[in-house]
PDB file of C-alpha atoms in Angstrom:
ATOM      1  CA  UNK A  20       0.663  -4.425  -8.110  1.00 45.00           C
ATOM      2  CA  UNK A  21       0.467  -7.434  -6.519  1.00 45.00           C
ATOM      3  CA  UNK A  22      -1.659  -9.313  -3.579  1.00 42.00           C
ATOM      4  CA  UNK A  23      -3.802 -11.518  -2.315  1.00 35.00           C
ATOM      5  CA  UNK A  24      -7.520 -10.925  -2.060  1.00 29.00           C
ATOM      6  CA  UNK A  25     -10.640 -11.412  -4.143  1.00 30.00           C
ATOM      7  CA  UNK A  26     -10.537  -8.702  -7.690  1.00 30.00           C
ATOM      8  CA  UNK A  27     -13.603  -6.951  -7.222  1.00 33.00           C
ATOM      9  CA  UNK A  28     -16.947  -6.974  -9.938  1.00 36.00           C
ATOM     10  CA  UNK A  29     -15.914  -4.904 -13.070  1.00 37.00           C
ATOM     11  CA  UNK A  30     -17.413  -1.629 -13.107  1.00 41.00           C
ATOM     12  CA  UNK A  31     -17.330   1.232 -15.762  1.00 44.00           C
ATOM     13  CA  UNK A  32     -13.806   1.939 -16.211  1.00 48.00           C
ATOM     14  CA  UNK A  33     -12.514   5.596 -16.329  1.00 48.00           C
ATOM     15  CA  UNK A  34      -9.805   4.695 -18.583  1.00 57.00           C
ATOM     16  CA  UNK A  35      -8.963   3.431 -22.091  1.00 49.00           C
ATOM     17  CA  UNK A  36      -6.815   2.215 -24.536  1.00 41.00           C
ATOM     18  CA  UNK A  37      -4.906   4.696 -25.611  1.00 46.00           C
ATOM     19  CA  UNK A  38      -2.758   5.377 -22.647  1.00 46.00           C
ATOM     20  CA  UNK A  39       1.051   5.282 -23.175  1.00 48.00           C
ATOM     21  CA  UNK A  40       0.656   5.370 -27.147  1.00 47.00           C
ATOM     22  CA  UNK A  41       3.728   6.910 -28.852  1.00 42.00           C
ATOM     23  CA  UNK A  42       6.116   5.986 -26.106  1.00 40.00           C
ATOM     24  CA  UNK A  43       9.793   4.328 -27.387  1.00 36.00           C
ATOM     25  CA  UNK A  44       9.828   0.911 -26.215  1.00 36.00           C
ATOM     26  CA  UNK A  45      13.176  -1.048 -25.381  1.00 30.00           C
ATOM     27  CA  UNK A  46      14.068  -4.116 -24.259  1.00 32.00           C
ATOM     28  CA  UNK A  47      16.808  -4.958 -21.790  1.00 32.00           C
ATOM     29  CA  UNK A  48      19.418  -5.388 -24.444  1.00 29.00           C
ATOM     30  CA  UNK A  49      19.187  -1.425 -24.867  1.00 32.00           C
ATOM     31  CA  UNK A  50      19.635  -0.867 -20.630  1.00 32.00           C
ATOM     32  CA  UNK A  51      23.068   0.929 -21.013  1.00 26.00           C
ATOM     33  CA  UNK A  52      22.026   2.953 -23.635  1.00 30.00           C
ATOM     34  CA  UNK A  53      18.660   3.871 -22.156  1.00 33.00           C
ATOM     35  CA  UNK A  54      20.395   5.218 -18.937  1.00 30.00           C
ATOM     36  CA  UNK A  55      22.288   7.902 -20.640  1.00 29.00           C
ATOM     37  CA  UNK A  56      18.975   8.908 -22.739  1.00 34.00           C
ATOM     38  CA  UNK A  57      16.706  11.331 -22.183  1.00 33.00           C
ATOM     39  CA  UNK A  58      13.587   9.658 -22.642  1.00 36.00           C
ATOM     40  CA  UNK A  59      13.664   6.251 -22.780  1.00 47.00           C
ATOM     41  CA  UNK A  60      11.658   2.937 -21.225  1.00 51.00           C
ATOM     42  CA  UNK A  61      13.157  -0.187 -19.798  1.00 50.00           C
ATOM     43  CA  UNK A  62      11.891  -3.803 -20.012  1.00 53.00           C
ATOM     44  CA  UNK A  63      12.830  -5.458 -16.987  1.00 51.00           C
ATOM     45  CA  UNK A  64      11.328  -9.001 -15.708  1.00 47.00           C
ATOM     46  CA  UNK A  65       2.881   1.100  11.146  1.00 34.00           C
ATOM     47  CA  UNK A  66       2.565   5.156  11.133  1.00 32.00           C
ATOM     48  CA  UNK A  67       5.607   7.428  10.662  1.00 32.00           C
ATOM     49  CA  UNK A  68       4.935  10.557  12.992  1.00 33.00           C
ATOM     50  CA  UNK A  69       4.556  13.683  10.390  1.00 38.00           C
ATOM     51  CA  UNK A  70       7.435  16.500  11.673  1.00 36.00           C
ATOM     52  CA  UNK A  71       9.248  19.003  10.729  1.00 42.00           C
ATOM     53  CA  UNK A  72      12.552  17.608   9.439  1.00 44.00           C
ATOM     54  CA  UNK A  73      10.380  15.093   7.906  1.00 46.00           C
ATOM     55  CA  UNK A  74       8.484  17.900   5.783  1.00 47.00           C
ATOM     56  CA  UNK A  75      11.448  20.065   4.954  1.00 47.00           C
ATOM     57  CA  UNK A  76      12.910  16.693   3.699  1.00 47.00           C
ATOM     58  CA  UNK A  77      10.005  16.071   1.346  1.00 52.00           C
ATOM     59  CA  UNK A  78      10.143  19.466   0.108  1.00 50.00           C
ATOM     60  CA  UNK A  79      14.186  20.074  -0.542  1.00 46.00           C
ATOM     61  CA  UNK A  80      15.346  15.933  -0.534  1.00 49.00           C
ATOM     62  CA  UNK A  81      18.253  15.067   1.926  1.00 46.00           C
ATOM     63  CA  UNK A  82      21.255  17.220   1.538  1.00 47.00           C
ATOM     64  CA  UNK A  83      19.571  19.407  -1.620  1.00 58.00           C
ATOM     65  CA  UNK A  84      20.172  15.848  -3.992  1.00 79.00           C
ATOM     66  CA  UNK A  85      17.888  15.870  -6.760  1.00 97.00           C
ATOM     67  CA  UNK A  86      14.439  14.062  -6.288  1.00 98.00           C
ATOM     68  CA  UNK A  87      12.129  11.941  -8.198  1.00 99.00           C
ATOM     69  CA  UNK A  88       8.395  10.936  -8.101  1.00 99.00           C
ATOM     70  CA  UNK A  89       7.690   7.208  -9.116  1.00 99.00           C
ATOM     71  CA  UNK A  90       4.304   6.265 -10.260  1.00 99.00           C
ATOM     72  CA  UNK A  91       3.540   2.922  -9.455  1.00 99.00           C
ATOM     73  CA  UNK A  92       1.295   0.600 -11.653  1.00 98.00           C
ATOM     74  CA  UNK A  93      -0.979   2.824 -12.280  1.00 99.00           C
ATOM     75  CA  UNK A  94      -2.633   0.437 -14.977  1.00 98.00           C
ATOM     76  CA  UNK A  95      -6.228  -0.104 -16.084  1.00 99.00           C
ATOM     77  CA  UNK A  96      -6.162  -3.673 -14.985  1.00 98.00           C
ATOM     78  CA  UNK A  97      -5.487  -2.394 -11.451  1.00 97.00           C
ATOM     79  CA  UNK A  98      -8.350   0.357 -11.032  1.00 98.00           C
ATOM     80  CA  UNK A  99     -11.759  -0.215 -11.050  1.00 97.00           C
ATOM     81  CA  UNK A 100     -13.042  -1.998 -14.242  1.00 97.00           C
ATOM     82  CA  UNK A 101      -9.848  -3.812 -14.671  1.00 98.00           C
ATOM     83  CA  UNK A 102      -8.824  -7.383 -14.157  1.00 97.00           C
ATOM     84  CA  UNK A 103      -7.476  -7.214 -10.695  1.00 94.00           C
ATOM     85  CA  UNK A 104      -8.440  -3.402  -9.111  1.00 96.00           C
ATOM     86  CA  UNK A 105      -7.745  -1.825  -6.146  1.00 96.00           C
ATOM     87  CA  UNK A 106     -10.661  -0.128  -4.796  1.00 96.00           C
ATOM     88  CA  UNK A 107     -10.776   3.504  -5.375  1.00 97.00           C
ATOM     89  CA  UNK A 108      -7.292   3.214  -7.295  1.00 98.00           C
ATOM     90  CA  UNK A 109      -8.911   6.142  -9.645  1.00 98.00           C
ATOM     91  CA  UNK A 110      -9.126   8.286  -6.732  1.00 98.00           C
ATOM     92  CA  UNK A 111      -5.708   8.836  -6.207  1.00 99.00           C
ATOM     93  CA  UNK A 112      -5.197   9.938 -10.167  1.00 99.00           C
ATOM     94  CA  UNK A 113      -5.905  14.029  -9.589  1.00 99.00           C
ATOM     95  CA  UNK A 114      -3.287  13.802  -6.177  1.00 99.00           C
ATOM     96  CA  UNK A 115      -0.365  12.412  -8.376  1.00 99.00           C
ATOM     97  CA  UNK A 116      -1.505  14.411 -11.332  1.00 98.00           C
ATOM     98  CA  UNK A 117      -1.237  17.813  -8.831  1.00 98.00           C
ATOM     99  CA  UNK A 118       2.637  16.085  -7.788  1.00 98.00           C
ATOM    100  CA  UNK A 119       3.507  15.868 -11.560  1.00 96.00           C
ATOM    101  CA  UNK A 120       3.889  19.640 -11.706  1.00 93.00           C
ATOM    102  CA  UNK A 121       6.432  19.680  -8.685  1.00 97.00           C
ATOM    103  CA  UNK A 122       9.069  17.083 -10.272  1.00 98.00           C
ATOM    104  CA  UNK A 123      11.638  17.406 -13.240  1.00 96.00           C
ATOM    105  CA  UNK A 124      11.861  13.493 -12.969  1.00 97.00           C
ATOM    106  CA  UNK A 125       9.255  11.259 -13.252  1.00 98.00           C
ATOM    107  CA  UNK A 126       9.489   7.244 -13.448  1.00 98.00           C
ATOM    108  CA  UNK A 127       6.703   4.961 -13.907  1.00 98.00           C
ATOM    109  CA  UNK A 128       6.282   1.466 -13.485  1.00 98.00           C
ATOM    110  CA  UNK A 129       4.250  -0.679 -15.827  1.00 98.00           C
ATOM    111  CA  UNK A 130       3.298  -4.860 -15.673  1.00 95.00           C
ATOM    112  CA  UNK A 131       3.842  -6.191 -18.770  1.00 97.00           C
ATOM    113  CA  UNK A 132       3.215 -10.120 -18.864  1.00 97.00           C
ATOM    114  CA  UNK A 133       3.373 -12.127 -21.750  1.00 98.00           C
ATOM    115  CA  UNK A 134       0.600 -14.814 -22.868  1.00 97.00           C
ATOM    116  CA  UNK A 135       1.018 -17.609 -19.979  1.00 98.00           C
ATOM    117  CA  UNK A 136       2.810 -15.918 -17.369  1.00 98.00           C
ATOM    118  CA  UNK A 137       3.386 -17.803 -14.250  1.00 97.00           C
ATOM    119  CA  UNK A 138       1.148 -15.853 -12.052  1.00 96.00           C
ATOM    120  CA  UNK A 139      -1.772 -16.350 -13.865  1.00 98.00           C
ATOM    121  CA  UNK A 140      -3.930 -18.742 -12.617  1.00 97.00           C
ATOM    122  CA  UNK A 141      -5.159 -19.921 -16.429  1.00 97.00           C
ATOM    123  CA  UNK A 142      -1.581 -21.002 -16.756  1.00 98.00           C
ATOM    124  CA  UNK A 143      -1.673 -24.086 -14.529  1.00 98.00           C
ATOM    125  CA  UNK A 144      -4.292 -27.071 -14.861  1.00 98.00           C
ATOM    126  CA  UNK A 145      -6.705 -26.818 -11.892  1.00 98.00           C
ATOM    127  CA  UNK A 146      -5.737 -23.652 -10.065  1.00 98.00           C
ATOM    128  CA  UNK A 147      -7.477 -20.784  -9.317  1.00 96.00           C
ATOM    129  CA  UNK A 148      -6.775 -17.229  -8.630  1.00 93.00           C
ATOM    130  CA  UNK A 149      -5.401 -16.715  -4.946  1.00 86.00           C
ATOM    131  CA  UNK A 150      -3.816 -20.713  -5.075  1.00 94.00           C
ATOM    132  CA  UNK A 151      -0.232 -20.699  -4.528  1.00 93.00           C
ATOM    133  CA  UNK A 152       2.583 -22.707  -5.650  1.00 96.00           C
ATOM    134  CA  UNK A 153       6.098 -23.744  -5.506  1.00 96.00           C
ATOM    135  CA  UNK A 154       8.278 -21.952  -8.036  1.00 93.00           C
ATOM    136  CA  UNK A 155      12.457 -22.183  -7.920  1.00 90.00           C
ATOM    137  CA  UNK A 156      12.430 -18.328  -6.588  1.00 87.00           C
ATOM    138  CA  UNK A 157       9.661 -19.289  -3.762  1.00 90.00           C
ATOM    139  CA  UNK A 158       6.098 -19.647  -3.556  1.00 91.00           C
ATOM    140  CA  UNK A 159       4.375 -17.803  -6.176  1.00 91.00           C
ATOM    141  CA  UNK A 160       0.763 -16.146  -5.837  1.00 86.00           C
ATOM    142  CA  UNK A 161      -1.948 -17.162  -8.725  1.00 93.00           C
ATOM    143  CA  UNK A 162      -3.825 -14.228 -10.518  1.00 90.00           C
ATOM    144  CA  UNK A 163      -6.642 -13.657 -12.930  1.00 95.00           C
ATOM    145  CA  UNK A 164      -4.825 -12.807 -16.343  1.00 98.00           C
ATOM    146  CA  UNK A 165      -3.692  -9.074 -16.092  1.00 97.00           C
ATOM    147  CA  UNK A 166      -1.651  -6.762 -17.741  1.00 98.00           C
ATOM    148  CA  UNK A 167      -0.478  -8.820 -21.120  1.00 98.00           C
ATOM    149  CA  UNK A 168       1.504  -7.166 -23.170  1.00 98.00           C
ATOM    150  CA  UNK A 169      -0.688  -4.927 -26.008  1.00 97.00           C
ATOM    151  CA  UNK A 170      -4.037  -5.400 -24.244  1.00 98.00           C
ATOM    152  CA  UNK A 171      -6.284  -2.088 -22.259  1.00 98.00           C
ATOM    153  CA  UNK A 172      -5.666  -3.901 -19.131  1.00 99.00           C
ATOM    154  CA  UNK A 173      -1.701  -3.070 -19.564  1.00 99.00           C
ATOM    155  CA  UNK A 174      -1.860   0.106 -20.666  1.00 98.00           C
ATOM    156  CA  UNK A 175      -1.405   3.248 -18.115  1.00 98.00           C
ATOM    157  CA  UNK A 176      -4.336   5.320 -17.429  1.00 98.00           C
ATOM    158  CA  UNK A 177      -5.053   7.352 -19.805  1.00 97.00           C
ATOM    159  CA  UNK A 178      -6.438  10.470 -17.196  1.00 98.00           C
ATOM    160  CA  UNK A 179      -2.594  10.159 -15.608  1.00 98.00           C
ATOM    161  CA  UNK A 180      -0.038  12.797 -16.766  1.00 96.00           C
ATOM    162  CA  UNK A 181       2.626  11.078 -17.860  1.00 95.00           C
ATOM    163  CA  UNK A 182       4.050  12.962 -20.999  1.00 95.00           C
ATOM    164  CA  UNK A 183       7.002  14.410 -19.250  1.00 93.00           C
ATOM    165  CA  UNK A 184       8.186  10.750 -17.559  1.00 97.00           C
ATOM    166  CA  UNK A 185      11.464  10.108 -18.600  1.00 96.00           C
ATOM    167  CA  UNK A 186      11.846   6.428 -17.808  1.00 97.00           C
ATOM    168  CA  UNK A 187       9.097   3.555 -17.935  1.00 97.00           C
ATOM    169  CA  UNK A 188      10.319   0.505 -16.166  1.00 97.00           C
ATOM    170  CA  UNK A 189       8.364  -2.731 -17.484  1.00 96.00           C
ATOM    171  CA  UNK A 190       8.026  -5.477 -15.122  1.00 94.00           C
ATOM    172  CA  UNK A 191       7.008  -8.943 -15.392  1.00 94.00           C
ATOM    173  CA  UNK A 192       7.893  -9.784 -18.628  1.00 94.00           C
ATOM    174  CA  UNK A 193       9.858 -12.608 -17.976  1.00 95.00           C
ATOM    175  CA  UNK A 194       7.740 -15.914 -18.698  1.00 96.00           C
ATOM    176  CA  UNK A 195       8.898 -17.315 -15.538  1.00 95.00           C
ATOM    177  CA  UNK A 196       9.657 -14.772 -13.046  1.00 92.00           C
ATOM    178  CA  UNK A 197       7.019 -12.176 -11.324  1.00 92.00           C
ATOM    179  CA  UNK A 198       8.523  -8.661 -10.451  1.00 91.00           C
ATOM    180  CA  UNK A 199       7.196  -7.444  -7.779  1.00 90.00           C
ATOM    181  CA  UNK A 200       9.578  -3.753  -6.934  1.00 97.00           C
ATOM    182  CA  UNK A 201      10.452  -0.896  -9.725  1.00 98.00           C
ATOM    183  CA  UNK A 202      14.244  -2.227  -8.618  1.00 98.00           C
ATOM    184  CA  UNK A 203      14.496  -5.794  -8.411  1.00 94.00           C
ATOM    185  CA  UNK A 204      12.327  -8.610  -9.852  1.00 91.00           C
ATOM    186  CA  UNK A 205      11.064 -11.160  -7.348  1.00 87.00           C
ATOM    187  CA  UNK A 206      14.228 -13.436  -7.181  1.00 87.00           C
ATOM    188  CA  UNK A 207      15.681 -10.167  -4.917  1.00 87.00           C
ATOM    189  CA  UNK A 208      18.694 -10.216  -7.344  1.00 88.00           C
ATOM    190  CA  UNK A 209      18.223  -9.348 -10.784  1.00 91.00           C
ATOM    191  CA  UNK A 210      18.220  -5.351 -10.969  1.00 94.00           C
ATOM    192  CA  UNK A 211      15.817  -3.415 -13.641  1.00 94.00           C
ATOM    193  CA  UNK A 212      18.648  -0.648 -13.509  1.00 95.00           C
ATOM    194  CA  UNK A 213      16.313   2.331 -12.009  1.00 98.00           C
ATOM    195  CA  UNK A 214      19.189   2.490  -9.194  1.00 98.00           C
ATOM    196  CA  UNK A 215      22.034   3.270 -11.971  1.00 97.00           C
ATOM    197  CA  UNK A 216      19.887   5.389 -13.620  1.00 98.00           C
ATOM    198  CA  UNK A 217      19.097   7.605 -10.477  1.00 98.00           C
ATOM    199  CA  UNK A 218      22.586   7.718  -9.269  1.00 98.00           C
ATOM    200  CA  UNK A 219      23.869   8.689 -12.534  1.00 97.00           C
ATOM    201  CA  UNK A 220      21.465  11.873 -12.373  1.00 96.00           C
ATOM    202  CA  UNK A 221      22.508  12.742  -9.195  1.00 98.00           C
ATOM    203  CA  UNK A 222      18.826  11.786  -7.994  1.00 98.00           C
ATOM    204  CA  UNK A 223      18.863  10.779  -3.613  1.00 98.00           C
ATOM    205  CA  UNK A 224      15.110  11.271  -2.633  1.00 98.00           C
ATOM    206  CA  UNK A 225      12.726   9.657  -4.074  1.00 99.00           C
ATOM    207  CA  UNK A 226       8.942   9.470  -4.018  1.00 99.00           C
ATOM    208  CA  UNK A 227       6.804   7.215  -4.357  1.00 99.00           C
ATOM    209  CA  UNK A 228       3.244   7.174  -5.443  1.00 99.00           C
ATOM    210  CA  UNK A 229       0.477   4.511  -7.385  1.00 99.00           C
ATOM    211  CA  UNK A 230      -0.804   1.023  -5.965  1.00 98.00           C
ATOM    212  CA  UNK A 231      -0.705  -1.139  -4.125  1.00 94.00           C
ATOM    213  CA  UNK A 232       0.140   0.436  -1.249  1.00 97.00           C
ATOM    214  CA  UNK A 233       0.959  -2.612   0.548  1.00 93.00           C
ATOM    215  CA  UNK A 234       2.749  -4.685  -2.249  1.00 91.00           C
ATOM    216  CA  UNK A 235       4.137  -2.987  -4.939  1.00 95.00           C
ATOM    217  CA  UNK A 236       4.685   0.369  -4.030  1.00 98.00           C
ATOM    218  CA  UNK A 237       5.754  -1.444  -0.804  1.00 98.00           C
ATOM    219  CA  UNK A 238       8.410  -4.080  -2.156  1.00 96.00           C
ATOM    220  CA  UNK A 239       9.469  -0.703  -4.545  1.00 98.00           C
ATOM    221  CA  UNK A 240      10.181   1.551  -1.067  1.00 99.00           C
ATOM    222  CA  UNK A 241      11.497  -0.675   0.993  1.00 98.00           C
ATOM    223  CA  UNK A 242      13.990  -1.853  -1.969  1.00 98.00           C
ATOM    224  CA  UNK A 243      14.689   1.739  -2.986  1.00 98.00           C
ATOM    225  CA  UNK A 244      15.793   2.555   0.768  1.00 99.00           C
ATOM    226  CA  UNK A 245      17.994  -0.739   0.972  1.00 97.00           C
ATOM    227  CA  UNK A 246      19.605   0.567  -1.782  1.00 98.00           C
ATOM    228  CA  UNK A 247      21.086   4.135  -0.190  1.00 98.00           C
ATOM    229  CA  UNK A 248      17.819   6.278  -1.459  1.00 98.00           C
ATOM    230  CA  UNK A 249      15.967   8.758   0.915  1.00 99.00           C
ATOM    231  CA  UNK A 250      12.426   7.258   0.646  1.00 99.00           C
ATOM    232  CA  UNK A 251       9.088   9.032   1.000  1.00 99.00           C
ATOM    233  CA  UNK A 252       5.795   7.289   0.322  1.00 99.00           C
ATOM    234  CA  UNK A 253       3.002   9.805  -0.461  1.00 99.00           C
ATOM    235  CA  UNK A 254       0.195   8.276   1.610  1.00 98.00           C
ATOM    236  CA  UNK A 255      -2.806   9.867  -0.111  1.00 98.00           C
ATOM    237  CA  UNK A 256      -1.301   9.698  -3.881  1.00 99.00           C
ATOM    238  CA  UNK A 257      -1.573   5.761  -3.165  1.00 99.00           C
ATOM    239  CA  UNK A 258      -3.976   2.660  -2.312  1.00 98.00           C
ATOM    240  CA  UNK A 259      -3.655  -0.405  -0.737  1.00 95.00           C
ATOM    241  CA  UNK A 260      -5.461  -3.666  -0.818  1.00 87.00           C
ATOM    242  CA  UNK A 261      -5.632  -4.546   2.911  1.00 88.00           C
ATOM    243  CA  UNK A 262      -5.829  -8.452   3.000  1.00 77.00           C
ATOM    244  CA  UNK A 263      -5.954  -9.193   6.743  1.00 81.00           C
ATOM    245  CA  UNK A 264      -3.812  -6.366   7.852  1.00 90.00           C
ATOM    246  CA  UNK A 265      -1.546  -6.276   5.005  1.00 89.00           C
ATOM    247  CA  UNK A 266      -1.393  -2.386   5.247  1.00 95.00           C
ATOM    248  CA  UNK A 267      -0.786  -1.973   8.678  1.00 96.00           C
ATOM    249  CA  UNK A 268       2.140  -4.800   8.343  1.00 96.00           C
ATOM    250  CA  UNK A 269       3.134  -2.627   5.131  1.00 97.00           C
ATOM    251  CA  UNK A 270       3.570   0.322   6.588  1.00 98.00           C
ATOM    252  CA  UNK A 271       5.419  -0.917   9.491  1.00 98.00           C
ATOM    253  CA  UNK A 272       8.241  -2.987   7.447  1.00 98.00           C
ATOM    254  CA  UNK A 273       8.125   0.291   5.382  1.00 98.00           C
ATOM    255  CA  UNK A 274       9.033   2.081   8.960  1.00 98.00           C
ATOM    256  CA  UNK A 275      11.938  -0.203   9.855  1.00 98.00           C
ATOM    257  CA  UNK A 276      13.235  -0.031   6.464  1.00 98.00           C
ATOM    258  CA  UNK A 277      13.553   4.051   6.727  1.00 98.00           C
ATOM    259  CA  UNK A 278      10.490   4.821   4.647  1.00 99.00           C
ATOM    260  CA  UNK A 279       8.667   7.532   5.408  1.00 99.00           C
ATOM    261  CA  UNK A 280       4.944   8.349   5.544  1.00 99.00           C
ATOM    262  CA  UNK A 281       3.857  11.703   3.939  1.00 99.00           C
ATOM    263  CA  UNK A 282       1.048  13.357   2.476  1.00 99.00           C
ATOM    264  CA  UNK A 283       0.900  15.215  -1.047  1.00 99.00           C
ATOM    265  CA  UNK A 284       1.185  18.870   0.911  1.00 98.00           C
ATOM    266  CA  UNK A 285       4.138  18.205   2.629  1.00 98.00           C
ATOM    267  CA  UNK A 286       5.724  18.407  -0.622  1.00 98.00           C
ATOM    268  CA  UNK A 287       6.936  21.688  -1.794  1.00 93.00           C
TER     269      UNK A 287
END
């Protein structure tokens, strides 16, 4: 998850530490393996109108492919108590939970920054969080330290049903490059390898679910659907951040991208 805006006071969190324990972990070096695995977890750096189609879509995928649900982020840095939350983030946990039960394949994302990232704030003399500078893959967004590798704050919510995932894609861990999408890290070239590993399975729809609405789970729709994939994002299984209108500018470049809007009943 990523954004601008102010991380709220800490509050008790409802998750701890021991989220994601006993999961393989791999680096990229294991990528082609991984994608013929069964289980395995990667390392890797405006309203649309509710109808029928749209519904019979979310329930069968287009043209009876396979489907997937993603699970965006959902991190205990990024809910309430954590370094950077979204407000109400923990809300959303029993919606996606209820959606776990409907899919065969699950993927979820996880940020997983080293010590001295280059989004973090702490890593350049005399910037703050929310400062931005100059990077060679654009400007680049300053944060609070979140989500290093080991710590609570990285580690996936521990009330989330994730036992049954099949593929954890780990983002961010290059030093020197922020990942933004479950696809592509934030240069817009370098691919994590979720799109081979759908296509292999035969997988067309996907959707997705966690936070931020209006970044990640943004940058990770609207990438999916430039990439050939039938896109749904499930409106009330996720949370935005809405800095100035960032939602309402979300949704809409979701729109013209092909993404649509749904909500957890639609799908069968």
């Amino acid at each position: 998850m990523k954004g601008i805006f102010t991380p709220p006071q800490k509050q008790n969190a409802p998750c701890d530490s021991s989220a994601g324990e006993g999961l393989p972990s791999l680096s990229r070096r294991h990528l082609i393996a991984a994608t013929f695995g069964a289980t395995a977890m990667i390392a890797c750096g405006g309203a649309i109108a509710q109808t029928e189609n749209r519904q019979k879509t979310a329930r069968n995928g287009r043209g009876g492919g396979k489907r997937a649900l993603i699970i965006v982020d959902m991190q205990n840095d990024f809910l309430p108590g954590g370094a950077l939350a979204v407000e109400r983030g923990d809300e959303i946990i029993p919606v996606i939970n209820a959606l776990y039960e409907k899919f065969d394949t699950i993927i979820v994302t996880q940020d997983w920054h080293p010590h001295g990232h280059i989004s973090f704030a702490s890593a350049h003399d005399g910037k703050e969080p929310n400062d931005t500078i100059d990077t060679p893959n654009g400007p680049q967004i300053l944060w609070p330290d979140h989500c290093v590798q080991g710590t609570w704050g990285a580690k996936i919510c521990k009330d989330l049903r994730i036992t049954k995932a099949q593929l954890i894609i780990r983002k961010g861990y290059n030093i020197d490059l922020d990942s933004y999408s479950a696809f592509k890290e934030a240069d817009g070239q370098t691919p994590t390898g979720l799109a081979g590993y759908l296509r292999e399975r035969g997988i067309a729809h996907l959707f997705v679910t966690g936070v931020a609405t209006d970044f990640c789970v943004g940058w990770t729709a609207i990438d999916a659907a430039s990439l050939g994939f039938d896109v749904s994002v499930v409106e009330d299984a996720t949370r935005g951040i809405n800095l100035d209108g960032s939602l309402d500018k979300a949704w809409e470049a979701m729109k013209k991208a092909g993404v649509s809007r749904i909500k957890a009943s639609d799908i069968g």
